[in-house]
XYZ file of C-alpha atoms in Angstrom:
371
model
C -34.151 -25.224 19.968
C -33.761 -24.501 23.669
C -35.059 -25.644 27.027
C -36.158 -23.965 30.236
C -35.563 -25.435 33.675
C -37.483 -23.976 36.641
C -36.293 -24.841 40.133
C -38.934 -24.995 42.865
C -36.935 -25.035 46.134
C -39.440 -26.554 48.561
C -40.073 -30.083 49.876
C -42.405 -31.383 52.566
C -39.429 -32.887 54.379
C -35.746 -33.586 53.828
C -34.645 -36.961 52.489
C -31.667 -38.365 54.349
C -29.396 -38.407 51.268
C -30.401 -35.197 49.476
C -28.070 -32.233 48.946
C -30.175 -30.342 46.389
C -31.132 -26.787 47.228
C -34.517 -26.630 48.967
C -36.306 -25.627 52.158
C -38.556 -27.989 54.077
C -42.222 -26.961 54.168
C -44.338 -24.840 51.841
C -43.986 -21.450 53.526
C -43.042 -18.562 51.226
C -44.025 -20.359 48.047
C -45.960 -17.285 46.910
C -43.040 -14.799 47.243
C -40.841 -17.366 45.490
C -43.389 -17.769 42.705
C -43.535 -13.999 42.221
C -39.741 -13.836 42.021
C -39.695 -16.636 39.431
C -42.288 -14.742 37.396
C -40.104 -11.655 37.433
C -36.938 -13.565 36.546
C -38.729 -15.111 33.564
C -39.546 -11.599 32.374
C -36.093 -10.155 33.083
C -34.366 -12.907 31.084
C -36.778 -13.194 28.165
C -34.156 -12.081 25.645
C -31.472 -14.600 26.642
C -32.817 -17.393 24.441
C -33.286 -16.487 20.807
C -34.696 -19.804 19.631
C -37.932 -21.700 20.099
C -38.469 -23.522 23.373
C -38.464 -27.279 22.874
C -38.714 -28.456 26.478
C -39.908 -27.116 29.826
C -38.890 -28.873 33.029
C -40.061 -28.176 36.582
C -37.578 -29.608 39.079
C -36.624 -29.120 42.676
C -37.277 -29.586 45.431
C -40.817 -30.668 44.741
C -42.699 -28.656 42.096
C -45.911 -30.561 42.840
C -45.993 -28.768 46.204
C -47.121 -25.529 44.494
C -50.757 -24.481 44.510
C -52.718 -24.526 41.278
C -52.666 -20.747 41.120
C -48.903 -20.542 41.639
C -48.122 -23.166 39.042
C -50.551 -21.714 36.492
C -49.056 -18.242 36.887
C -45.584 -19.630 36.074
C -46.911 -21.383 32.962
C -48.579 -18.161 31.844
C -45.323 -16.240 32.279
C -43.359 -18.806 30.265
C -45.839 -18.631 27.391
C -45.976 -14.822 27.553
C -42.208 -14.303 27.437
C -40.902 -17.169 25.285
C -41.694 -18.822 21.975
C -43.409 -22.028 23.088
C -45.535 -22.636 19.985
C -43.731 -25.875 19.133
C -42.871 -27.117 22.586
C -42.519 -30.903 22.614
C -42.093 -31.921 26.238
C -43.270 -30.453 29.539
C -42.089 -32.359 32.602
C -43.147 -31.927 36.218
C -41.334 -33.626 39.078
C -43.881 -34.910 41.575
C -43.918 -36.879 44.786
C -46.388 -39.770 45.026
C -48.342 -38.174 47.878
C -49.145 -35.128 45.694
C -50.551 -37.174 42.828
C -54.336 -37.434 42.796
C -57.177 -37.104 40.286
C -57.604 -33.360 40.794
C -53.912 -32.523 40.431
C -53.441 -34.841 37.453
C -56.336 -33.236 35.589
C -55.027 -29.763 36.412
C -51.455 -30.513 35.318
C -52.786 -32.025 32.118
C -54.776 -28.833 31.442
C -51.530 -26.830 31.677
C -49.904 -28.984 29.019
C -47.766 -31.212 31.241
C -47.236 -34.443 29.313
C -44.507 -36.088 31.380
C -44.296 -36.745 35.120
C -41.049 -37.566 36.897
C -42.106 -39.413 40.037
C -39.704 -39.848 42.942
C -40.624 -43.361 44.030
C -37.105 -44.520 45.053
C -38.336 -47.863 46.442
C -41.452 -49.977 46.944
C -40.128 -51.208 50.280
C -41.662 -49.279 53.179
C -38.628 -49.856 55.411
C -36.403 -48.299 52.745
C -38.752 -45.337 52.405
C -38.779 -44.828 56.155
C -34.964 -44.939 56.285
C -34.778 -42.367 53.476
C -37.336 -40.157 55.269
C -39.623 -40.111 52.250
C -43.095 -38.632 52.706
C -44.938 -41.476 50.941
C -45.327 -45.224 51.300
C -45.263 -48.046 48.774
C -49.040 -48.079 48.407
C -49.027 -44.351 47.530
C -46.345 -44.986 44.931
C -48.152 -47.844 43.232
C -51.521 -46.088 43.107
C -50.142 -42.791 41.801
C -48.310 -44.467 38.924
C -51.482 -46.313 37.922
C -53.486 -43.069 37.993
C -50.868 -41.128 36.020
C -50.742 -43.752 33.286
C -54.547 -43.910 33.161
C -54.498 -40.137 32.575
C -52.082 -40.745 29.667
C -48.998 -39.086 31.121
C -45.600 -40.392 30.129
C -44.207 -41.608 33.439
C -40.569 -41.330 34.444
C -39.956 -43.060 37.759
C -36.881 -42.935 39.980
C -35.335 -45.846 41.865
C -32.359 -45.755 44.220
C -29.989 -48.713 44.494
C -27.081 -49.392 46.818
C -29.076 -48.824 50.003
C -27.366 -50.133 53.169
C -27.684 -53.926 53.438
C -29.699 -54.074 50.200
C -29.401 -56.960 47.765
C -29.735 -57.490 44.023
C -32.870 -59.536 44.715
C -34.499 -56.565 46.458
C -33.489 -54.198 43.677
C -34.840 -56.609 41.060
C -38.146 -56.666 42.923
C -38.353 -52.869 42.685
C -37.586 -52.942 38.970
C -40.155 -55.664 38.351
C -42.827 -53.645 40.132
C -42.076 -50.713 37.815
C -42.329 -52.965 34.773
C -45.589 -54.445 36.031
C -47.056 -50.956 36.480
C -46.089 -49.995 32.936
C -43.811 -46.994 33.450
C -42.252 -45.618 30.274
C -38.890 -44.539 31.676
C -36.670 -45.474 34.610
C -33.950 -43.441 36.272
C -31.842 -45.643 38.545
C -29.445 -43.784 40.817
C -26.775 -45.269 43.050
C -26.992 -43.993 46.609
C -23.999 -41.745 47.212
C -22.868 -39.963 50.335
C -23.040 -36.198 49.771
C -21.715 -33.424 51.967
C -24.061 -31.491 54.245
C -26.720 -34.192 54.291
C -28.453 -35.814 57.258
C -26.885 -39.134 56.279
C -23.356 -37.715 56.459
C -24.064 -36.314 59.901
C -25.482 -39.619 61.141
C -22.481 -41.519 59.795
C -20.171 -39.124 61.600
C -22.034 -39.951 64.806
C -21.556 -43.686 64.117
C -25.291 -44.325 63.854
C -25.496 -45.219 60.164
C -23.466 -47.321 57.782
C -21.397 -45.852 54.977
C -22.178 -46.760 51.350
C -21.075 -50.187 50.134
C -19.407 -49.358 46.815
C -19.054 -52.995 45.767
C -22.746 -53.757 46.336
C -23.696 -50.542 44.553
C -21.588 -51.456 41.501
C -23.037 -54.968 41.417
C -26.593 -53.635 41.506
C -25.813 -51.137 38.751
C -24.377 -53.841 36.500
C -27.387 -56.044 37.204
C -29.828 -53.287 36.188
C -27.995 -52.673 32.915
C -28.016 -56.323 31.875
C -31.501 -57.081 33.158
C -33.293 -54.134 31.558
C -31.411 -54.520 28.285
C -32.416 -58.195 28.194
C -36.034 -57.039 28.381
C -35.601 -54.665 25.452
C -35.168 -51.441 27.387
C -32.833 -48.829 25.912
C -29.998 -47.917 28.260
C -29.313 -44.572 26.645
C -27.574 -42.771 29.528
C -25.712 -44.126 32.528
C -28.615 -43.659 34.936
C -31.486 -43.743 32.447
C -33.470 -46.453 30.663
C -36.584 -46.245 28.533
C -39.029 -48.206 26.464
C -38.625 -47.613 22.741
C -39.029 -43.925 21.885
C -39.524 -42.586 25.422
C -36.261 -40.707 25.920
C -36.400 -37.800 28.355
C -35.838 -35.083 25.757
C -35.023 -32.291 28.205
C -32.208 -34.163 29.948
C -30.958 -35.609 26.664
C -30.516 -32.058 25.403
C -28.318 -31.315 28.434
C -26.018 -34.176 27.468
C -25.937 -32.911 23.882
C -24.906 -29.417 25.063
C -27.995 -27.635 23.750
C -28.763 -24.202 25.278
C -31.076 -23.940 28.254
C -32.237 -21.314 30.708
C -32.283 -22.032 34.436
C -34.819 -20.089 36.503
C -35.053 -20.027 40.301
C -32.509 -20.259 43.137
C -29.514 -22.528 42.399
C -30.628 -23.059 38.769
C -27.932 -23.252 36.067
C -28.049 -21.948 32.494
C -25.965 -22.563 29.388
C -25.847 -20.639 26.119
C -23.196 -19.361 23.706
C -20.419 -21.179 25.623
C -21.361 -19.319 28.809
C -22.554 -20.903 32.036
C -24.562 -19.019 34.658
C -25.785 -20.141 38.048
C -28.195 -18.442 40.415
C -27.493 -17.959 44.091
C -28.463 -20.943 46.266
C -30.268 -18.892 48.883
C -34.016 -18.328 48.788
C -34.088 -15.018 50.661
C -31.162 -13.578 48.727
C -32.731 -14.724 45.452
C -36.120 -13.146 46.204
C -34.630 -9.873 47.495
C -32.365 -9.489 44.459
C -35.082 -10.228 41.935
C -37.450 -7.762 43.641
C -34.793 -5.081 43.039
C -34.457 -6.085 39.388
C -31.026 -7.640 39.985
C -30.249 -11.062 38.515
C -28.494 -12.944 41.351
C -26.163 -15.075 39.296
C -22.519 -15.634 38.509
C -21.145 -16.683 35.149
C -18.135 -18.053 33.349
C -17.170 -18.278 29.693
C -15.883 -21.701 28.795
C -12.539 -22.008 27.030
C -12.187 -24.342 24.059
C -10.488 -26.880 26.329
C -13.317 -26.645 28.873
C -15.854 -27.152 26.098
C -13.920 -30.107 24.745
C -13.707 -31.769 28.146
C -17.432 -31.253 28.718
C -18.165 -32.738 25.310
C -16.134 -35.828 26.211
C -17.679 -36.136 29.674
C -21.326 -35.687 28.655
C -20.906 -37.775 25.514
C -19.510 -40.727 27.428
C -22.530 -40.674 29.732
C -24.735 -41.594 26.771
C -25.016 -44.458 24.317
C -24.014 -42.019 21.551
C -20.575 -41.290 23.008
C -18.318 -38.662 21.442
C -16.736 -38.356 18.007
C -12.987 -37.940 17.672
C -13.333 -35.834 14.536
C -15.443 -33.258 16.388
C -12.502 -32.567 18.710
C -10.957 -30.611 15.817
C -13.587 -27.921 16.427
C -12.064 -27.233 19.845
C -8.554 -26.759 18.517
C -7.067 -29.763 20.317
C -4.961 -32.591 18.934
C -7.154 -35.690 18.869
C -4.095 -37.875 18.296
C -3.088 -37.229 21.920
C -5.951 -39.463 23.029
C -4.977 -42.483 20.929
C -2.674 -44.172 23.515
C -5.272 -43.801 26.277
C -8.095 -44.979 24.025
C -6.046 -48.009 23.044
C -5.463 -48.844 26.708
C -9.147 -48.473 27.644
C -10.139 -50.542 24.627
C -7.787 -53.346 25.685
C -9.283 -53.168 29.177
C -12.769 -53.542 27.602
C -13.894 -50.201 29.023
C -14.609 -48.484 25.690
C -15.527 -49.248 22.098
C -14.369 -47.226 19.077
C -16.309 -47.508 15.818
C -15.853 -45.035 12.937
C -14.144 -42.637 15.358
C -17.180 -42.755 17.694
C -16.105 -43.521 21.271
C -18.591 -45.140 23.668
C -18.324 -46.924 26.989
C -18.891 -50.650 27.302
C -21.290 -51.904 29.985
C -18.260 -52.577 32.182
C -16.827 -49.157 31.387
C -19.955 -47.400 32.622
C -19.072 -48.372 36.183
C -15.895 -46.285 35.779
C -17.383 -43.546 33.590
C -16.056 -40.597 35.599
C -12.553 -42.035 35.831
C -12.411 -42.840 32.098
C -13.715 -39.400 31.105
C -11.331 -37.489 33.404
C -8.400 -39.517 32.069
C -9.236 -38.250 28.586
C -9.484 -34.595 29.570
C -7.166 -32.028 28.002
C -5.223 -29.673 30.259
């Protein structure tokens, strides 16, 4: 079964740390919606299996009008086999969540909301240039749960001068509100962001990697002690509330990416749309799909399998490496070293990271890559 990701490239304002593709404001949402409708039609034959998940990301999908969002849903159902769809997720900002919108999203079949809270501290939210405050965040989560949505909520840790005590307070507020799923992301400095520019002008501090690592390790131990399942490096859930769409990414299932900057994967081929709204709309209007593609070699596929597997609690299996035509015995010395350093565990040829190893996940994975 496959998934569809739809990228809505608009936000009310730019967060200081964000490097995702979007434009500030809600101008041109209608031309963009029409282009997305046409792309859905043009690519209807790319996925030959049933659609299991549908995910609206961005940007801020909740910025769309009811008419725009409904038209996209209608196009998905008209062009793809959605009879047995299991999960429909909408990313939403707290200030867009109200009774009217919740009822409308529910009528479309949305059963999961991913809410970008980031912090319950108003000073943090102001620093990040978020468009909501802590009161908005708390009220919207309560309303969403009352309306029986599964709630994913995002928190950011590693903010300048932040402490474990402050981060724990944010986590506890989420637990008190009853969210089903938490995504906890370490604040990282990305290129072409407002934060990078401000740092270059000596007005803002750079990230504190030690504090960020300490807060990550705290979250892992604390949430696990409360019975939460730490099933992916940045993701935790109550029993049975995995985010199916993202889990399928990590398990290398096929998916179709619609909208500017969206990525797709199927039959060992990756495609990515142009990250330019005007170019995207103009191309689609002419019936041209504005994407590039690459076919992954067996070594590329193997390395991706190792990398994505190690991000999850399921890890990767050494025996499966045979399918990629590589010699799994080459990894034994490195695996032995990482095991001695308490960074990985190996059970029945299944390789997973330890809690300590998760801090160095990228370095461990890249060390295991084939060339």
